[in-house]
Coordinates of N, CA and C in Angstrom, one line a residue:
M1 N 1.0 -1.1 0.2 CA -0.2 0.1 -0.2 C 0.9 1.4 -0.1
T2 N 0.3 2.6 -0.5 CA 1.3 3.4 -0.7 C 0.6 4.5 0.4
P3 N 1.7 5.0 1.3 CA 1.1 5.9 2.2 C 0.6 7.0 1.7
Q4 N -0.7 7.6 2.7 CA -1.1 8.8 2.1 C -0.3 10.1 2.2
G5 N -0.1 11.1 1.6 CA 0.7 12.3 1.4 C 0.0 13.1 2.3
H6 N 0.9 14.3 2.8 CA 0.0 15.3 3.4 C -1.2 15.9 2.7
R7 N -1.9 16.4 3.3 CA -2.9 17.2 2.6 C -2.8 18.6 2.4
A8 N -2.7 19.1 1.5 CA -2.2 20.5 1.1 C -3.5 21.5 1.6
P9 N -3.0 22.6 2.6 CA -4.0 23.4 3.0 C -5.0 24.0 1.9
P10 N -6.0 24.3 2.0 CA -6.9 25.0 1.1 C -6.4 26.2 0.8
R11 N -6.4 26.9 -0.6 CA -5.7 28.0 -1.0 C -6.9 28.9 -0.6
I12 N -6.2 29.8 0.0 CA -7.0 31.2 0.4 C -6.6 32.6 -0.6
N13 N -7.9 33.0 -1.0 CA -7.8 34.2 -1.9 C -7.8 35.4 -1.2
P14 N -6.7 36.2 -0.9 CA -6.3 37.2 0.0 C -7.5 38.3 -0.5
D15 N -7.8 38.3 -1.6 CA -8.9 39.6 -2.2 C -10.3 39.4 -1.9
N16 N -10.5 37.8 -1.5 CA -11.8 37.5 -1.4 C -12.2 37.6 0.2
Y17 N -13.1 38.6 0.7 CA -13.3 38.6 1.9 C -14.7 37.9 2.4
G18 N -15.5 37.4 1.6 CA -16.5 36.4 1.9 C -17.7 37.5 2.4
M19 N -17.7 38.7 1.8 CA -18.8 39.6 2.4 C -20.3 39.3 1.9
D20 N -20.9 38.8 2.7 CA -22.4 38.7 2.5 C -23.2 39.4 3.2
L21 N -23.9 40.2 2.5 CA -24.8 41.4 2.8 C -25.9 40.9 3.7
N22 N -26.2 39.7 3.5 CA -27.6 38.9 4.4 C -26.9 38.1 5.7
S23 N -25.8 38.2 5.9 CA -25.0 37.4 7.0 C -25.3 38.5 8.2
D24 N -25.7 37.7 9.3 CA -25.9 38.3 10.7 C -24.6 38.4 11.2
D25 N -23.3 37.8 10.6 CA -22.2 37.9 11.5 C -21.8 39.4 11.6
S26 N -21.0 39.4 12.9 CA -20.5 40.8 13.1 C -19.2 40.9 12.3
T27 N -18.7 42.3 12.4 CA -17.6 42.6 11.6 C -16.6 42.2 12.5
D28 N -15.4 42.4 11.8 CA -13.9 41.9 12.3 C -13.8 43.2 13.3
D29 N -12.9 42.5 14.2 CA -12.2 43.4 15.3 C -11.1 44.4 14.8
E30 N -11.1 45.6 14.5 CA -10.2 46.5 13.8 C -8.7 45.9 14.4
A31 N -8.7 45.5 15.7 CA -7.4 45.3 16.1 C -6.7 44.0 15.9
H32 N -7.7 43.0 15.5 CA -7.2 41.8 15.1 C -8.3 41.0 14.0
P33 N -8.3 41.6 12.9 CA -8.9 41.1 11.7 C -8.9 39.7 11.4
R34 N -9.6 39.0 10.7 CA -9.6 37.8 10.4 C -8.5 37.4 9.2
K35 N -8.3 38.4 8.6 CA -7.5 38.4 7.1 C -6.8 39.7 7.0
P36 N -5.6 39.4 6.6 CA -4.5 40.8 6.6 C -5.2 41.9 5.7
I37 N -4.9 43.0 6.0 CA -5.4 44.1 5.0 C -4.3 44.4 4.0
P38 N -4.8 43.9 2.3 CA -3.6 43.9 1.5 C -3.1 45.1 1.3
S39 N -1.7 44.9 0.9 CA -0.9 45.9 0.6 C -1.1 47.3 -0.2
W40 N -2.0 46.9 -1.0 CA -2.7 48.0 -1.8 C -3.7 49.0 -1.2
A41 N -3.9 48.5 0.2 CA -5.2 49.3 0.8 C -4.5 49.8 2.0
R42 N -3.4 49.9 2.1 CA -2.5 50.5 3.4 C -1.3 51.3 2.9
G43 N -1.0 52.3 4.0 CA 0.3 52.8 3.8 C 0.4 53.6 2.4
T44 N 1.7 53.8 1.9 CA 1.8 54.7 0.5 C 1.0 54.2 -0.4
Q45 N 0.7 53.2 -0.6 CA 0.0 52.5 -1.8 C -1.5 53.2 -1.8
L46 N -1.9 53.3 -0.7 CA -3.4 53.6 -0.5 C -3.5 55.2 -0.7
S47 N -2.2 56.1 -0.2 CA -1.8 57.5 -0.3 C -2.2 57.9 -1.7
Q48 N -1.5 57.0 -2.6 CA -0.9 57.3 -3.7 C -2.3 56.9 -4.5
A49 N -2.9 56.0 -4.2 CA -4.3 55.9 -5.0 C -5.1 56.9 -4.7
I50 N -5.4 57.4 -3.6 CA -6.3 58.2 -3.2 C -6.0 59.5 -3.9
I51 N -4.7 59.8 -4.1 CA -4.3 61.4 -4.6 C -4.6 61.2 -6.1
H52 N -4.2 60.0 -6.6 CA -4.3 59.7 -8.2 C -5.8 59.9 -8.5
Q53 N -6.7 59.1 -7.6 CA -8.2 59.4 -7.9 C -8.6 60.8 -7.8
Y54 N -8.0 61.7 -6.8 CA -8.6 62.8 -6.5 C -8.0 63.9 -7.7
Y55 N -7.0 63.6 -8.2 CA -6.7 64.4 -9.4 C -7.3 64.0 -10.8
H56 N -7.3 62.5 -10.8 CA -7.8 61.8 -12.2 C -9.3 61.3 -12.0
P57 N -10.4 62.0 -11.6 CA -11.5 61.5 -11.1 C -12.2 60.5 -12.3
P58 N -13.0 59.5 -11.8 CA -13.3 58.7 -13.0 C -14.4 59.5 -13.6
N59 N -14.9 59.3 -14.8 CA -16.0 60.0 -15.5 C -17.6 59.2 -15.3
L60 N -18.0 60.0 -14.4 CA -19.1 59.6 -13.6 C -20.4 59.3 -14.9
P61 N -20.5 60.1 -15.6 CA -21.7 59.9 -16.6 C -21.5 58.8 -17.7
E62 N -20.0 58.4 -17.8 CA -19.6 57.4 -18.6 C -19.9 56.2 -17.8
L63 N -19.8 56.1 -16.6 CA -20.0 55.2 -15.9 C -21.1 54.6 -15.1
F64 N -22.2 55.7 -15.2 CA -23.6 55.6 -14.6 C -24.6 55.9 -15.8
G65 N -24.2 56.6 -16.7 CA -25.1 57.3 -17.7 C -25.8 58.5 -17.0
T66 N -26.5 59.3 -17.9 CA -27.1 60.4 -17.5 C -28.6 60.2 -16.6
I67 N -28.6 61.1 -15.6 CA -29.7 60.9 -14.9 C -30.9 61.7 -15.1
L68 N -32.0 61.0 -15.3 CA -33.4 61.5 -15.7 C -33.8 62.5 -14.7
Q69 N -34.4 63.3 -15.2 CA -35.2 64.5 -14.6 C -36.2 63.8 -13.4
L70 N -36.2 64.0 -12.4 CA -37.1 63.4 -11.2 C -38.5 64.2 -11.4
D71 N -39.7 63.5 -11.3 CA -41.0 64.4 -11.4 C -41.7 63.8 -10.1
L72 N -41.6 64.7 -9.2 CA -42.5 64.3 -7.7 C -43.8 64.2 -7.9
E73 N -44.4 64.8 -8.9 CA -45.9 64.7 -9.0 C -46.3 63.4 -9.8
D74 N -45.3 62.7 -10.2 CA -45.3 61.3 -11.1 C -45.0 60.2 -9.7
I75 N -44.4 60.7 -8.7 CA -44.1 59.9 -7.7 C -45.1 60.0 -6.8
F76 N -45.5 61.2 -6.4 CA -46.6 61.3 -5.2 C -48.0 61.4 -5.9
K77 N -48.0 61.4 -7.0 CA -49.5 61.6 -7.8 C -50.2 63.0 -7.2
K78 N -49.7 64.0 -6.4 CA -50.1 65.1 -5.8 C -49.2 66.2 -6.4
S79 N -49.8 67.5 -6.6 CA -48.9 68.5 -7.1 C -49.2 69.4 -5.6
K80 N -47.9 69.7 -5.1 CA -47.8 70.6 -3.7 C -47.1 71.7 -4.0
P81 N -47.7 72.9 -3.7 CA -47.0 74.1 -3.8 C -45.4 73.8 -3.2
R82 N -45.3 73.4 -2.2 CA -43.7 73.4 -1.9 C -42.8 72.5 -3.0
Y83 N -43.4 71.7 -3.7 CA -42.5 70.8 -4.7 C -42.0 72.1 -5.6
H84 N -42.6 73.1 -5.9 CA -42.2 74.2 -6.6 C -41.6 75.5 -6.1
K85 N -41.2 75.4 -4.8 CA -40.7 76.5 -4.1 C -39.2 76.4 -4.0
R86 N -38.4 77.4 -4.1 CA -37.0 77.2 -4.2 C -36.7 77.9 -2.9
T87 N -36.0 77.2 -2.2 CA -35.4 77.8 -0.6 C -33.9 78.0 -0.9
S88 N -33.4 78.6 0.2 CA -32.1 79.3 0.1 C -31.0 78.5 -0.2
S89 N -31.0 77.3 -0.1 CA -30.2 76.2 -0.3 C -30.1 75.8 -1.5
A90 N -30.9 76.3 -2.7 CA -31.1 76.1 -4.1 C -30.4 77.4 -4.7
V91 N -29.8 78.5 -4.1 CA -29.4 79.6 -4.5 C -27.9 79.7 -4.3
W92 N -27.0 79.7 -5.4 CA -25.6 79.6 -5.2 C -25.0 80.7 -5.9
N93 N -24.8 81.7 -5.2 CA -24.2 82.9 -5.7 C -22.9 83.2 -5.8
S94 N -22.0 81.9 -5.2 CA -20.6 82.1 -5.3 C -20.2 80.7 -5.7
P95 N -19.0 80.5 -6.2 CA -18.5 79.1 -6.9 C -18.2 78.3 -5.7
P96 N -18.1 77.0 -6.1 CA -18.0 76.1 -4.7 C -16.3 76.3 -4.7
L97 N -16.1 75.7 -3.2 CA -14.9 76.2 -2.8 C -13.6 75.5 -3.7
Q98 N -12.4 76.0 -4.0 CA -11.6 75.6 -4.6 C -10.0 75.6 -4.1
G99 N -9.1 75.2 -4.5 CA -7.6 75.3 -4.4 C -7.2 75.2 -2.9
S100 N -6.6 76.0 -2.0 CA -5.8 75.4 -0.8 C -6.9 74.8 0.0
R101 N -8.2 75.3 0.4 CA -9.0 74.6 1.2 C -9.3 73.1 0.8
V102 N -9.8 72.9 -0.2 CA -9.8 71.4 -0.6 C -8.6 70.5 -0.5
A103 N -7.7 71.1 -1.3 CA -6.3 70.2 -1.4 C -5.7 70.3 0.1
G104 N -5.8 71.3 0.9 CA -5.6 71.2 2.1 C -6.0 69.9 2.8
S105 N -7.3 69.8 2.9 CA -8.2 69.0 3.3 C -7.7 67.4 2.9
L106 N -7.3 67.2 1.7 CA -7.0 66.0 1.1 C -5.5 65.6 1.9
A107 N -4.9 66.3 1.8 CA -3.3 66.2 2.4 C -3.6 66.1 3.9
Y108 N -4.4 66.9 4.4 CA -4.3 66.3 6.1 C -5.1 65.0 6.3
S109 N -6.1 64.9 5.4 CA -6.9 63.4 5.4 C -5.7 62.2 5.4
L110 N -4.6 62.7 4.7 CA -3.6 61.5 4.3 C -2.6 61.4 5.3
K111 N -2.6 62.2 6.2 CA -1.3 62.4 7.0 C -1.3 61.1 8.1
K112 N -2.5 60.5 8.3 CA -2.5 59.7 9.1 C -2.0 58.4 8.7
Y113 N -1.7 58.2 7.4 CA -1.3 57.1 7.1 C 0.2 57.0 6.6

């Protein structure tokens, strides 16, 4: 008879975290995760990926297509005066923040890595 060899341990895919949205299992303890965090998701590689995505954002209309205009009357089957009223949050008299504040917040957020 031929002796049986040692069984090889099952192959583990480091990128598969088996995330099941329907699972009732609790999340990992951050201090002791069940799987190691991949190198691309920590340290300088993460920082470089975030900076690259910040300065070269994806083309969202290309990814998701154009968004159709929402008709509240079609959804709620009633026309209410408040649907047509513009409040102060819809009035933008100045451009969005640019330059140092936005870039500074990005640099600050990456300092912990």
